[in-house]
Structure formats: structure tokens, C-alpha cells
XYZ file of C-alpha atoms in Angstrom:
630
model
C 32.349 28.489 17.307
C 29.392 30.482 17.504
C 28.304 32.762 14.599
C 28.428 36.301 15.689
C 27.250 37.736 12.057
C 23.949 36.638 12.293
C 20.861 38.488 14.013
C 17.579 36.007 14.636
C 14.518 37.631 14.830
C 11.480 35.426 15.852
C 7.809 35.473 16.147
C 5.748 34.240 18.588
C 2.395 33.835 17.685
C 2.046 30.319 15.636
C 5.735 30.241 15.528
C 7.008 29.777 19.004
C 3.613 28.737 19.967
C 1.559 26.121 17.818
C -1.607 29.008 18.796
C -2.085 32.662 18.481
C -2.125 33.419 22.184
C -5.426 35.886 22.123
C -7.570 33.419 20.127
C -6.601 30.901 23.595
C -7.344 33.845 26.039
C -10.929 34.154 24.266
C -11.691 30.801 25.325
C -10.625 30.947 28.439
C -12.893 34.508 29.177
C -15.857 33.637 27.309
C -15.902 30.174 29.375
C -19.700 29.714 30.284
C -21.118 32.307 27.611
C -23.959 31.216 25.154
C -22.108 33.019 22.494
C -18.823 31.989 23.064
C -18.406 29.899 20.179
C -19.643 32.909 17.718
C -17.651 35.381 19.485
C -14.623 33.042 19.240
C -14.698 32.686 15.643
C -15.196 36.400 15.260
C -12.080 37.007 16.827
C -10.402 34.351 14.752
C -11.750 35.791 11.623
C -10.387 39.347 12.929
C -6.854 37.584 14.107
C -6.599 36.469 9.987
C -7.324 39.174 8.785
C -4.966 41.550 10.509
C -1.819 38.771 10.069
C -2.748 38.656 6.435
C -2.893 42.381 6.001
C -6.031 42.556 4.994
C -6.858 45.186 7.869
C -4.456 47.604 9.581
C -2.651 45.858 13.173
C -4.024 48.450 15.245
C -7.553 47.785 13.660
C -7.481 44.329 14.781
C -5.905 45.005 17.744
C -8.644 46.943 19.114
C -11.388 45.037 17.712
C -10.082 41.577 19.562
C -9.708 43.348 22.642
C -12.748 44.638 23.087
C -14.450 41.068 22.022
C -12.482 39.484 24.920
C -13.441 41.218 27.884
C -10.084 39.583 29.949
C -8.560 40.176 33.153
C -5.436 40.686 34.307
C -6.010 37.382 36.603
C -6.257 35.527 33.405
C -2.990 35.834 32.487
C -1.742 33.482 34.603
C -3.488 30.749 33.673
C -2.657 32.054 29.951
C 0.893 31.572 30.316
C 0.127 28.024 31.946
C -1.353 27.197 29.330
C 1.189 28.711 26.733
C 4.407 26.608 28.022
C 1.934 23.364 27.041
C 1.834 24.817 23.410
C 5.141 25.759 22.565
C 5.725 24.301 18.714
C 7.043 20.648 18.724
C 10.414 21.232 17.050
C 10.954 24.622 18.999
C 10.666 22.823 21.858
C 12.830 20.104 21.000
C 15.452 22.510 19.890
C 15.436 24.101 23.372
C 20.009 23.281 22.963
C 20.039 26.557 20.004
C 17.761 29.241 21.547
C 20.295 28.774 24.822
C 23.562 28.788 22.867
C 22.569 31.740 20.553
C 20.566 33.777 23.236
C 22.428 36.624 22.785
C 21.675 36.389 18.843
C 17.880 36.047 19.144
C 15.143 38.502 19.471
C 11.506 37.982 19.443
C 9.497 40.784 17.827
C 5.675 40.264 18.186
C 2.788 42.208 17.695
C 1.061 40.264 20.963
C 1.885 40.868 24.262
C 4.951 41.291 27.120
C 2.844 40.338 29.613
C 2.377 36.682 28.788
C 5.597 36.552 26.051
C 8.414 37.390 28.414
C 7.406 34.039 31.090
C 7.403 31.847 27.982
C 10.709 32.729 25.973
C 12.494 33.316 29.825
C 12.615 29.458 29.709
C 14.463 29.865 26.351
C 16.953 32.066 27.382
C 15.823 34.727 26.176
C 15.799 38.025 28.542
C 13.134 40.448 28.815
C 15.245 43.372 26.787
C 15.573 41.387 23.647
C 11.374 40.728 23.553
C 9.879 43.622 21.737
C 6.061 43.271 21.690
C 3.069 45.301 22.882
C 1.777 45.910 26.480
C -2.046 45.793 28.353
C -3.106 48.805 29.496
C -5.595 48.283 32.664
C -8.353 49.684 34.338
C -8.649 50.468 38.336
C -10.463 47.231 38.731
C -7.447 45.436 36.367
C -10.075 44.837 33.529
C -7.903 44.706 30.287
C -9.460 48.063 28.489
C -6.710 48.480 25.771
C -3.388 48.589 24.624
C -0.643 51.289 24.673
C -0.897 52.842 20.957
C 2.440 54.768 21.586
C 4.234 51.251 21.128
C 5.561 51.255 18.065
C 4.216 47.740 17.193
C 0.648 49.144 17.836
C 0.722 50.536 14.565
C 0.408 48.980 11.203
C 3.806 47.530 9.719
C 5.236 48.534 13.182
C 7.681 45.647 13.073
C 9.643 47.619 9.989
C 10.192 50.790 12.421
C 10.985 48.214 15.364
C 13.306 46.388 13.423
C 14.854 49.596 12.209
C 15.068 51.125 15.062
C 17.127 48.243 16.489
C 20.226 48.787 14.048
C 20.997 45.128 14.145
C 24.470 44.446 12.606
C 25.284 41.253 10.328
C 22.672 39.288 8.297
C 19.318 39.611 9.774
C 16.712 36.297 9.370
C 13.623 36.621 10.297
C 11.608 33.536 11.269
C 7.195 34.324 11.287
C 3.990 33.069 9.799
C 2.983 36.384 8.650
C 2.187 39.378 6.747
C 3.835 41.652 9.265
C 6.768 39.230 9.192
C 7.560 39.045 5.393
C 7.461 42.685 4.934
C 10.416 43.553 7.194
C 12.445 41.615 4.349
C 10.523 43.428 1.354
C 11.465 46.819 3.491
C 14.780 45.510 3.593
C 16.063 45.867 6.595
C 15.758 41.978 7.228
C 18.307 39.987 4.608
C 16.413 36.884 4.799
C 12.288 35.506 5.542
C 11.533 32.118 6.769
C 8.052 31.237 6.413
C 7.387 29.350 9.269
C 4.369 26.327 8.230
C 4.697 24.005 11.246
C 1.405 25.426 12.810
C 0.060 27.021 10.055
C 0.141 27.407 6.391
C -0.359 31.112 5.015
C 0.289 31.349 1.232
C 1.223 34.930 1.531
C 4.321 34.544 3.662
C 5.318 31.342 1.522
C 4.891 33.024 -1.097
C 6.920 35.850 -0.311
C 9.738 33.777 1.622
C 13.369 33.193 0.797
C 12.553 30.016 2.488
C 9.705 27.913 3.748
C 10.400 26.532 7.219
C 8.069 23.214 7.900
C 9.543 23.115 11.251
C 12.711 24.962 13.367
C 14.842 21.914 11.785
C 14.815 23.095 8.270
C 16.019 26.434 9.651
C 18.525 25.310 11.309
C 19.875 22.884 8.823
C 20.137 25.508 6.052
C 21.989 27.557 8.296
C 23.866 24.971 10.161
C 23.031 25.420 13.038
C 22.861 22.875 15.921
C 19.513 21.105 15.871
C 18.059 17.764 17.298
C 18.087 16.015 14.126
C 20.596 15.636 11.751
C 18.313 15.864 8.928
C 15.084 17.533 9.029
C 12.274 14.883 8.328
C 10.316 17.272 5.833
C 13.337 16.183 3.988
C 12.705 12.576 4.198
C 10.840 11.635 1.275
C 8.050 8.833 1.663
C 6.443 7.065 -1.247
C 3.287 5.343 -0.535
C 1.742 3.065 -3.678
C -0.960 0.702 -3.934
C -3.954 2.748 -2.514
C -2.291 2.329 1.630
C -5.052 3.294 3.759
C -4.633 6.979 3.928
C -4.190 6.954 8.014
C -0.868 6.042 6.606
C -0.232 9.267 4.903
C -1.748 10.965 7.724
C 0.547 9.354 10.669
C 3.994 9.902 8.490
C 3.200 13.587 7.752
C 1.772 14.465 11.346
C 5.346 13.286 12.063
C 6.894 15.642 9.497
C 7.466 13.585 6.723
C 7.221 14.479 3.051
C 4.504 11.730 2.063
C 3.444 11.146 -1.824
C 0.607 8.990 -1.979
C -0.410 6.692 -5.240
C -3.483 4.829 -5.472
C -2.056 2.177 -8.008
C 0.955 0.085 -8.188
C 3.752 1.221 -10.756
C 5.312 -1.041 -13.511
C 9.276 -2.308 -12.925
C 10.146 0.999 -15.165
C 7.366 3.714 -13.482
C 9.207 2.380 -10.054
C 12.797 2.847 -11.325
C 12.242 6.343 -12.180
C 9.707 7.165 -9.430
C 11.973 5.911 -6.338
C 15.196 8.068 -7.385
C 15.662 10.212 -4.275
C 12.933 8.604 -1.704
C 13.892 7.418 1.472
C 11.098 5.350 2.599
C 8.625 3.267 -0.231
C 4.797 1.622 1.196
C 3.507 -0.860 -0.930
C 1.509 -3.924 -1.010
C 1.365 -7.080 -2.711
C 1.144 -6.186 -6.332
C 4.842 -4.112 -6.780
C 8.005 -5.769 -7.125
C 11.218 -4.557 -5.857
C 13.503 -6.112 -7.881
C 17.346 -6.025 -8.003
C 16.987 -3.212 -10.923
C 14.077 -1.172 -9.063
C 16.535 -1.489 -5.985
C 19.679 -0.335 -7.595
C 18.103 2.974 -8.558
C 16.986 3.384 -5.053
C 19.740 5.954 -4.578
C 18.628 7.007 -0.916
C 16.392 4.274 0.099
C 16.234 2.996 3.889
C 13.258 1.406 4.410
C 10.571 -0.440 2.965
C 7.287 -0.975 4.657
C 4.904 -3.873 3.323
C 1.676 -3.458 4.486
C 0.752 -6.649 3.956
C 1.496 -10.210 5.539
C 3.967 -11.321 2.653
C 6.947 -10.306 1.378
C 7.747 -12.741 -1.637
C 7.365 -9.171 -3.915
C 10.791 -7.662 -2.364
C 14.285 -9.119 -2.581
C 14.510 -9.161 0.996
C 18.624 -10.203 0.373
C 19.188 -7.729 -1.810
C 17.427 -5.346 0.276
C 20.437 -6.436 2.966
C 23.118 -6.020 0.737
C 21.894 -2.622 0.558
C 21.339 -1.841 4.097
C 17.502 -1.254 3.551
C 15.528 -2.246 6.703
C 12.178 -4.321 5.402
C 8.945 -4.260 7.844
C 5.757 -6.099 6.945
C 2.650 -6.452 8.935
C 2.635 -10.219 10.191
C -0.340 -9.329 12.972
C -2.526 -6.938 11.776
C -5.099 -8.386 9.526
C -5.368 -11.585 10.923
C -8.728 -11.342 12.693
C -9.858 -10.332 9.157
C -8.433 -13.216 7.617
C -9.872 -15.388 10.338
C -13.629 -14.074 10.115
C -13.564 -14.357 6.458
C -12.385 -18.110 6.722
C -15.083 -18.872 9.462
C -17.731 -17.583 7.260
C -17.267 -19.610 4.208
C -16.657 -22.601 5.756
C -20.197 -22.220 7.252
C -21.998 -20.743 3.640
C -20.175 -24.189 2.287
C -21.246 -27.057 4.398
C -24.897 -25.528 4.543
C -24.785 -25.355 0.693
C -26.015 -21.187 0.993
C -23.959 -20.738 -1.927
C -25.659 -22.534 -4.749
C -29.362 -21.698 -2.344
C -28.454 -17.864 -2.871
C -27.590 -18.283 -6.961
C -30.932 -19.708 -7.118
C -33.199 -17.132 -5.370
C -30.981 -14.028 -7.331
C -32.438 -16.232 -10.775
C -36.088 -16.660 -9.168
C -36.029 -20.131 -8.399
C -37.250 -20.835 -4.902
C -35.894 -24.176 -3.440
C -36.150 -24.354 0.574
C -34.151 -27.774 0.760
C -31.753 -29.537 3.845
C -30.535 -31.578 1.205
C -26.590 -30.810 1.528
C -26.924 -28.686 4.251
C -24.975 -29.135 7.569
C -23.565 -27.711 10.570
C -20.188 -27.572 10.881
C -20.641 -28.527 14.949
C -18.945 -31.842 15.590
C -17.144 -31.494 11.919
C -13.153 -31.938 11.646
C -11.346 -28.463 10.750
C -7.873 -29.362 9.426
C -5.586 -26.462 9.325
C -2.629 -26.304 6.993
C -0.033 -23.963 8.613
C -0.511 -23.273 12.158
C 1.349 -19.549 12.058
C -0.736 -16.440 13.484
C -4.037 -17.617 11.535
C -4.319 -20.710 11.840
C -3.568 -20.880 15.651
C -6.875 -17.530 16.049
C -8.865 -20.168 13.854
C -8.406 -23.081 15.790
C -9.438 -21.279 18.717
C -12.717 -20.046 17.413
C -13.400 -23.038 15.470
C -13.247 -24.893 18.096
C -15.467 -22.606 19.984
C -17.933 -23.149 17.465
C -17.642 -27.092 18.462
C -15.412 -28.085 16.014
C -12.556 -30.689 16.685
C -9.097 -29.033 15.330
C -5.758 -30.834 13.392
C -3.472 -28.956 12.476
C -0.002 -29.766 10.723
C 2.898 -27.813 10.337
C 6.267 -27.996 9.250
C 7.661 -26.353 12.037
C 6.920 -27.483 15.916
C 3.902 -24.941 17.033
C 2.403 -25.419 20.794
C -1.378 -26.533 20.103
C -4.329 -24.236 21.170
C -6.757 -25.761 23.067
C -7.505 -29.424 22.283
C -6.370 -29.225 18.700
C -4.316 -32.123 17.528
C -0.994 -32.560 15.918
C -0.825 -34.108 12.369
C 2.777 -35.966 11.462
C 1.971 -36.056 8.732
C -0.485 -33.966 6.109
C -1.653 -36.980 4.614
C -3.158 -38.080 8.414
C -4.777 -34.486 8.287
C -6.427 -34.400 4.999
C -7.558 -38.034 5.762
C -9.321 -36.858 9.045
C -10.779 -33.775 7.650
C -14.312 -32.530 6.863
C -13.150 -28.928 5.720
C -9.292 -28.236 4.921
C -8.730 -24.655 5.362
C -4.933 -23.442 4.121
C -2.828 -20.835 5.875
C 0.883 -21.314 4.223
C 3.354 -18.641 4.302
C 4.499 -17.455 0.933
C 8.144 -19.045 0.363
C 8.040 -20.521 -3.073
C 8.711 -24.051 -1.873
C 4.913 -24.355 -1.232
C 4.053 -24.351 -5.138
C 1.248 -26.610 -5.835
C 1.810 -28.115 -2.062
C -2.468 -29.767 -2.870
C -2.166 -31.468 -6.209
C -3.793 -34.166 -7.405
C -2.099 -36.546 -5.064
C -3.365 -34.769 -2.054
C -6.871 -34.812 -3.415
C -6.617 -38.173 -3.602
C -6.155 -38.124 0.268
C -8.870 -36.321 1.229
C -12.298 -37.446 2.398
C -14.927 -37.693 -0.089
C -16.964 -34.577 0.018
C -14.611 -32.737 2.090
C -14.296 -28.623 1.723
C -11.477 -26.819 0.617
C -10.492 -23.114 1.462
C -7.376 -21.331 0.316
C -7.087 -17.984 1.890
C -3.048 -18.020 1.801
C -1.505 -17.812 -1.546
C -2.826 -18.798 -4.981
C -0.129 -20.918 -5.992
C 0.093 -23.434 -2.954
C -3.122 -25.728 -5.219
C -3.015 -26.702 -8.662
C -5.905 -25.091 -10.337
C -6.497 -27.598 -12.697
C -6.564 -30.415 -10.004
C -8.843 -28.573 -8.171
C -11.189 -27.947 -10.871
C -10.827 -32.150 -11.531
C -11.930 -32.582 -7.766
C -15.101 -30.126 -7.844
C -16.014 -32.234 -10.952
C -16.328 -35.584 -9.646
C -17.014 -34.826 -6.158
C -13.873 -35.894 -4.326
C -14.820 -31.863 -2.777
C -18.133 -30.780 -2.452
C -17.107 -27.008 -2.119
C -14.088 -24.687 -1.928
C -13.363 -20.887 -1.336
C -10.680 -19.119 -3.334
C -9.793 -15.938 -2.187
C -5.778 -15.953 -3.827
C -5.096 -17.023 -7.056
C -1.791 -17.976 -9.138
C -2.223 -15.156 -11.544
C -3.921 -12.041 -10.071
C -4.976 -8.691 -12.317
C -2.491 -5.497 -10.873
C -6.233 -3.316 -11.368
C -9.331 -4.011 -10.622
C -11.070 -5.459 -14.068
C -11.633 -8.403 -15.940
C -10.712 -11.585 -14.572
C -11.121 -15.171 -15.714
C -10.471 -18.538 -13.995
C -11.225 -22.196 -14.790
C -12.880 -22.149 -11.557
C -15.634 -19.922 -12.304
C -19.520 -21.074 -12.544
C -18.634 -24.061 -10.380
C -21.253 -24.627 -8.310
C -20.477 -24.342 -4.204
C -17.471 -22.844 -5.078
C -16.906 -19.087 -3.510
C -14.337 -16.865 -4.960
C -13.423 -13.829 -3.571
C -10.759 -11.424 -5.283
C -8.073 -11.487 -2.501
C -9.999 -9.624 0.246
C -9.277 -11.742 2.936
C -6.824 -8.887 4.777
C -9.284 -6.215 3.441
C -11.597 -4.917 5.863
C -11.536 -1.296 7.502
C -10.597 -2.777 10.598
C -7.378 -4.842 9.172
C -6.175 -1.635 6.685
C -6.580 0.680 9.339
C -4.663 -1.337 12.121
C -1.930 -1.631 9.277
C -1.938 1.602 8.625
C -0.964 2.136 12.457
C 1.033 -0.936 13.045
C 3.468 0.036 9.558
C 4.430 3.258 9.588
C 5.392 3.230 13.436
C 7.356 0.674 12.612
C 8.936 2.791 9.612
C 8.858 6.489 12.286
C 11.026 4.209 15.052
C 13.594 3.267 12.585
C 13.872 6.489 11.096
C 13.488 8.483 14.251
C 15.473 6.147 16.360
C 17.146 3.337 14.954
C 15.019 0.827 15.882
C 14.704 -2.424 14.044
C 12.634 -4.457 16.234
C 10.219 -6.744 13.795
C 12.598 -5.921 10.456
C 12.157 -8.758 8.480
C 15.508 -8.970 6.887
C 17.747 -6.840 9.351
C 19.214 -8.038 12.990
C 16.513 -6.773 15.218
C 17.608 -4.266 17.875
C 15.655 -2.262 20.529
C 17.340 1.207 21.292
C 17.078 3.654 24.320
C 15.718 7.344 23.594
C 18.489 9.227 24.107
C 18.227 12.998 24.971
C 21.681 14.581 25.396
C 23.901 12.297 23.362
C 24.334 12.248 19.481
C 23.634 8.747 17.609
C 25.802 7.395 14.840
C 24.018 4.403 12.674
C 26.234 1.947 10.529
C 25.604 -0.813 8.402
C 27.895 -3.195 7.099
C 29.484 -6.489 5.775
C 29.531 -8.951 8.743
C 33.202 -9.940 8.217
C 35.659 -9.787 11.208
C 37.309 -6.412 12.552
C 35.013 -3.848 11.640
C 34.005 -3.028 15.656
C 37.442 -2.464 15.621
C 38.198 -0.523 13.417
C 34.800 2.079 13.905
C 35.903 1.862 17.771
C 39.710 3.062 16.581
C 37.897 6.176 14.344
C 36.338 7.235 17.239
C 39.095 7.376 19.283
C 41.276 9.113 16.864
C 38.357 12.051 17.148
C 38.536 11.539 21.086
C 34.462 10.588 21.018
C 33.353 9.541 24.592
C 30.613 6.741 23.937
C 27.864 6.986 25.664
C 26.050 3.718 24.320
C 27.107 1.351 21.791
C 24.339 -1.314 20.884
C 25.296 -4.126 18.127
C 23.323 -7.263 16.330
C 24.611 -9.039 13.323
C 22.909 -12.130 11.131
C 24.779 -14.165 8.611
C 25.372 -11.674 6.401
C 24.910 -7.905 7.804
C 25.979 -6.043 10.391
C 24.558 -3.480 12.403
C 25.825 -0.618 15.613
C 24.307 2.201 16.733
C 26.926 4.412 18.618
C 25.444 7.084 20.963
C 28.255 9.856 21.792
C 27.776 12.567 24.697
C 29.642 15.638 22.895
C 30.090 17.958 19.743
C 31.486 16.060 16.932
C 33.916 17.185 14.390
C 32.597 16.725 10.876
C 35.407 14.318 10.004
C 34.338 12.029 12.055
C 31.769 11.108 9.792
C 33.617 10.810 6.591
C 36.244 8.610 8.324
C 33.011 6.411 9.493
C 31.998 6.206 5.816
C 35.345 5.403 4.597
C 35.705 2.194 6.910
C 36.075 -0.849 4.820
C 32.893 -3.383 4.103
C 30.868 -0.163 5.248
C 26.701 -0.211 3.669
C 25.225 2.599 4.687
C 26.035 5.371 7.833
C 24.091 7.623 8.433
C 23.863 10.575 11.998
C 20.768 10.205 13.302
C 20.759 12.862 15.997
């Protein structure tokens, strides 16, 4: 039932538009002028001023119009160009300006002429659009403005407002000065300061509200809206220093993003995550059972990393929280960084480069090799192994490879049964093992045993896959002749001191787990991730979850969307099927994967919903989490 006691009064200028219409009509007139950019800004400046109420309306006014020097032929093309700026969740909203047309007014201190075309496609007639009007000369040169309109003047919105006589509460939804002040003059009841375009401290400062998008507006009041939940609610926590495209991607989406350069302790996290719906972290912070438990509105976790070893990925399930990691994204990195040690190893740079930094030349080809016609082994033929077998062997290297799982060779690499018949074949080893715990000391002593005199190690997977101490042991008496570390069993949560027993070995690189960490790899994970994280949250998606039954989901754009997790135990189709029939729900789409343990439907519905319908929905037995999406 529609609410007949409330009055909305709208803006236009940076509210229903993302622009401030004259500011666009200066750049379309001063197209071709050498001092189009200075004039521009001028009018700007003058456009700030006036909204801030810094300088009278009809002040500004004048002074704009007189820097454009328009036409009445440019109008059109205004307007054209208008209906391609309308603001993003105005225009997604389009289903509430045409139900509450007769409820909605737009007052404006622009103009009629190119206002009335762009709220027409919202419903909105001509007679409820109060704004100014052109005047013309003979040749239709725009010369001026009628100064007997009302809104001509300064604080002319007050009078228009009051001359209105609108009955029931009166919100009014603006950017501005001449917005806030009908409130203060109070004939308005409520101001929402409207930040979706742009951010004026006055009007939040002096609102009853701030309005990040028409969402928020309409979910305080109630109102049907596109989304259930406005995302400026949807609280994102991003630790561990995430490449700040990150933060920028999940706000420009109209998230609430906090960003911290650091990881936080078991205790900082319990406290910190009370209330966020979406964490980013990396490899240093555990999410534990306890940090989990106090994750009172968490749905998703985003790893930007490879591994996921840090999170209880089951526990994560049993709590309906989606987990997505980045298993693509920094492999080049990984790749380059593995290609270039293996050839500052075999030609012995290393110990050449110590030298020179202490002053000591020695130009020497004692040691020093190519690694053309050498035998790579690779340990672990997943995403990085297969991209270094292919450039390896581009370089002229022959490839093995062993793996515990059946993987389709690249190029002429060759199959190992066994990882003894690799290491035995191998000039340099280079390890790429995922990160389940199973692979603890997987090269010991016994497999250095195995390998060729003088061969080269590299471990640019995880730091407890080789036993440090047997390592050390095979640098000593020569069963290696070199070895890059770039992971380590113990690893410092801050950049500092750091001590190993591998240090001051000579031909022996270390690096301090930088293999991932190039510009290149963060930034492509700071892409890759939070889409990820914006399709779940936006749409349901779980394509590439690494914990959750993976399904791909339709946009829908007329139909409402119902998400719910829960126990996979028999029945429970059933029973959510039976709820929506009792609330005579016509299904639209219903889209369901399960695993072992979870469940997982998303029910798209083609009509209003009563509000019961959810609560039943909750109250279904072996439910995790429900939630309306849409």
C-alpha cells in the first residue's frame, strides 16, 4: 500500500544527475575555444560557490550564463547527453519514482527546458518540476533567465516550497546549500544529503541523514528499492596492506571499505570483525574457529593470495561464509622470479656479486653454466609449474615433472612415477606444492640423498615442505651447489629482524616471500578478488569459492532473489518449496548446488513479497544463513 503521508522533493543537479547540467553545457559551447578550459573552471568555481551559499543564486546565475554563450540548439544535444548521466542508483531505482509519481516533485534551481525531458522518463509530469526557465533572444541566443521565477532569487526554494502547501511529512533529497535550508526554514520535516556524486560538508553537516546513494533513502523509509540492503551498509575490512585498487574497486561499487596496512593478532581480529560483512587478508592472519565465531555478520572472505591454510575453510562452511582466493593471479610473478634464480645459480652470479659489493674483483667461468640443455625437475605441476615448464623449456631446457595428481604434460615435459626418478634426473629442482599440511618436510634428508651431486634447489611454495636443517647439511658438503628460499617455516608478521640457519651460505639466495609480489601480480589480485567478492554479494555468485558449491547465476532484472544456506541433509528443498507456496510465491528461477556437507539455492520470485515470507525461510530447520538479495 502506497504511503500517501509523505511528500518527496528532489533535486536535480548532482542528485538525479551524477553532473550539474550547466557545467556540461559549457563544454559543449566552448567546444573549439583556446580558453575553454579556463572559462570552464570559472564557471565551476562560480557553480560552488552559489550551491554552497557563498554567493547569492541569482548572482551565480547570471554570472554562468553570460560565461556560456549557449544556444537554444544546444539543448538538444544537452538532454542527450543528460539521460547518459542520470546517477547509478537513481537509475536503477527507476520501479519507486513510477510507483510514487504522484508523491515526487523536483525543485531545482536549473532549468525546465532540459529537466522536464529527463524526469518525463521517470514519471514525473511537467506540473510537479519547479525550476527556472531561458529567456531568448530573436536569433535564440540564450541572453538570460526569467528573474520573476521565484527560484531566480536567493533561498527561492523556501518560498517555492512554501508556496506549494504540501501536506504530510515533507523529505527533501539535494546536495546543497539551497537544499538543507528548506528544512532549517522548516517547512521541509526531513534533509537527505545526497553524496553519491558529490560530497559537500555543508549539507552533511546539516542533514537528518546522509544519503550515499537513492538505496539508503529508500531503506530508511522503506520504500521499494533494487537492493535489499544498501551496500554503503555492507561493511568491508581489508588487512595486510591489499593493494589499494582493492579499496578503490569495493567503494566505487558502494561499499563501506576500512583499509589496514598490518595484520591483526587472534584478539585485535575478534574485536575488529564484530559487524563486517566481508574481511581481505593475506597470508599472515588467521581465521580461526574463535576469530570466526565473533564474526557476527560475516559472508565472505577474500584471500588475496594463492593459499588458504590461514582460514578454517570447514568452519567457514559450517557458517555459510563463501571463501575466494586468488589461484591465477600472481603466477607469472612467481614464474619470472623462479626463472631468474635458477639462472643467477648455475652461473654462480650470486657469490660473483658478494664479491664485487666487498671490492674483490674475480672474473672467473669456474662454476658458471648455462642452464641450456640442463634438466628442470618440477615438484607440483599445478598453475606454476605447468607456465614454468613452458618457458623453461623455451629456454632449452628438458622438463620432469611429478605430481601426485594426473596433470596433461606441456610440451615435451616428462612424467616422473615416482619423485625419487625426478630428483635423480635433475640438474635444478624447483618446488611448487600446494599448502595442505601433508607436504611437511616432503625434501628431507632422504630426498637429498636422491638428488644429483651438485644439483640446485629452489623453494618458492611454502617454507615447511624442506627441512631446514637438512638443507643446511646439503649446502655444506655439496650434495647442492645452490638453492633459493623465498618461504620459510617461521616467517616475521612485520617487516624486521629475521634470522635463519641458512644465512651467509654461499650460492644460496633468500628472498623474504616476494615471489607473488610484484605490481603486476598485486594489482591483477586486486582486480581478480574483489570481483569475485562484488558477484557474490551483488548476485549470488559463487563461481571459484573455495569451500562453497560453485554456482553461476543469471542477472535478473524484474524478479526478487532469495539466498539460503544450509545443512545438506534430506528434505530441506522441500520444505523451502512448501514456504513458498504457503505465501503463493511464483518462482521465477530456482538454481541449487550442494557438496558433502552444505547446501546452497538461490530462489528468484517475479512479485511483491510479504515480509513473512522471510522469517518462515529463516525458521526452516538445518537453515545457515538467508539472506534477500534483491
Amino acid at each position: 500500500m502506497l504511503d500517501v503521508g509523505r511528500k518527496y522533493v528532489f533535486d536535480f543537479d548532482s542528485t538525479l544527475t551524477r553532473v550539474e547540467a550547466l557545467d556540461v553545457l559549457a563544454e559543449m559551447t566552448l567546444l573549439g575555444k583556446a580558453n575553454r578550459e579556463q572559462v570552464i573552471h570559472e564557471i565551476q568555481e562560480i557553480t560552488n560557490l552559489g550551491i554552497d551559499g557563498e554567493i547569492s543564486f541569482t548572482e551565480s546565475l547570471e554570472r554562468r550564463i553570460s560565461l556560456l554563450k549557449a544556444h537554444k540548439s544546444h539543448l538538444v544535444p544537452l538532454v542527450q547527453e543528460l539521460r547518459q548521466k542520470i546517477s547509478k542508483s537513481i537509475e536503477s531505482n527507476k520501479e519507486f519514482f513510477e510507483k510514487y509519481s504522484e508523491d515526487i516533485y523536483v525543485i531545482s534551481c536549473g532549468f525546465k527546458e532540459f529537466i522536464d525531458p529527463i524526469v518525463k522518463d521517470y514519471n514525473i509530469p511537467s506540473e510537479r518540476v519547479f525550476a527556472n526557465t531561458f529567456r531568448f533572444d530573436e536569433e535564440e541566443n540564450i541572453i538570460g533567465f526569467d528573474k520573476e521565477n521565484v527560484l531566480a532569487t536567493h533561498n527561492g526554494k523556501i518560498e517555492c516550497l512554501r508556496r506549494l502547501d504540501l501536506d504530510g511529512e515533507v523529505q527533501v533529497i539535494g546536495d546543497g546549500y539551497s537544499d538543507y535550508v528548506m528544512r532549517e526554514a522548516g517547512i521541509a520535516h526531513k534533509f537527505f544529503a545526497y553524496t553519491e556524486n558529490v560530497h559537500r560538508e555543508k549539507a552533511a553537516d546539516n542533514a537528518d541523514h546522509v544519503a550515499p546513494n537513492l538505496d539508503e533513502f529508500l531503506f530508511i523509509n522503506d520504500l521499494p528499492r533494487n537492493l535489499s540492503y544498501p551496500k554503503n551498509r555492507i561493511k568491508i575490512l581489508l588487512l595486510e596492506n591489499v593493494h589499494p585498487v582493492a579499496f578503490d574497486n569495493l567503494s566505487k561499487d558502494g561499499f563501506s571499505v576500512e583499509l589496514i596496512e598490518h595484520s591483526l593478532s587472534e584478539e585485535e581480529l575478534v574485536e575488529k570483525i564484530k559487524g563486517v560483512h566481508v574481511l581481505g587478508i593475506r597470508s599472515k592472519t588467521k581465521l580461526t574457529p574463535k576469530v570466526l565465531e565473533a564474526a557476527n555478520k560475516l559472508l565472505v572472505v577474500g584471500a588475496f593470495c594463492i593459499g588458504t591454510t590461514q582460514i578454517d575453510l570447514d568452519y567457514c562452511k559450517k557458517k555459510g561464509i563463501v571463501v575466494f582466493n586468488a589461484p591465477y593471479s600472481n603466477t607469472r610473478s612467481v614464474v619470472e622470479l623462479a626463472v631468474g634464480q635458477m639462472i643467477m645459480l648455475i652461473r654462480n652470479i650470486f657469490p660473483r656479486s658478494t664479491e664485487l659489493h666487498q671490492g674483490i674483483w674475480n672474473k672467473t667461468a669456474s662454476n658458471s653454466k648455462e642452464i641450456r640443455g640442463k634438466n628442470l625437475g618440477i615438484v607440483g605441476y599445478g598453475n606454476i609449474g605447468k607456465q614454468l615448464s613452458v618457458l623453461a623449456e623455451a629456454m632449452g631446457m628438458r622438463v620432469y615433472y611429478y605430481d601426485i595428481e594426473d596433470r596433461l604434460a606441456m610440451g615435451n615435459a616428462v612424467k616422473c612415477e615416482t619423485l625419487e626418478d625426478l630428483l635423480n634426473v635433475s640438474d635444478i629442482i624447483s618446488l611448487h606444492l600446494d599448502d595442505n599440511r601433508s607436504n611437511a618436510n616432503f625434501i628431507g634428508e632422504r630426498e637429498f640423498n636422491q638428488m644429483r651431486e651438485g644439483a640446485i634447489l629452489l623453494n618458492l611454495s611454502r617454507g615447511f615442505v624442506v627441512d631446514i636443517p637438512a638443507m643446511v647439511e646439503a649446502l655444506k658438503k655439496g650434495r647442492l651447489s645452490g638453492a633459493a628460499v623465498d618461504v620459510f617455516p617461521e616467517e616475521p608478521k612485520s617487516n624486521g629482524p629475521f634470522v635463519t640457519a641458512l644465512q651467509g651460505i654461499p650460492n644460496v639466495i633468500l628472498t623474504p616471500h616476494i615471489g607473488g609480489s610484484t605490481e603486476e601480480a598485486q594489482r591483477d589480485i586486486a582486480d581478480f578478488v574483489p570481483n569475485k567478492i562484488m558477484y557474490y554479494v551483488n548476485s549470488g555468485n559463487t563461481v571459484d569459492a573455495v569451500n562453497f558449491p560453485n554456482i553461476r547465476l543469471p542477472k535478473q532484472s524484474n524478479a526478487h532473489r532469495f539466498l539460503h544456506i544450509h545443512k545438506n541433509v534430506p528434505g530441506i528443498m522441500a520444505k523451502i518449496n512448501e514456504v513458498l507456496a504457503k505465501y503463493e510465491m511464483n518462482i521465477v528461477g530456482q538454481y541449487l548446488s550442494t557438496d558433502s556437507e552444505v547446501g546452497y539455492v538461490i530462489t528468484d520470485l517475479d512479485k511483491e513479497y510479504n515480509k513473512e515470507v522471510v522469517k518462515a525461510l529463516k525458521k526452516v530447520e538445518n537453515t545457515i544463513k538467508f539472506r534477500v538479495l534483491y
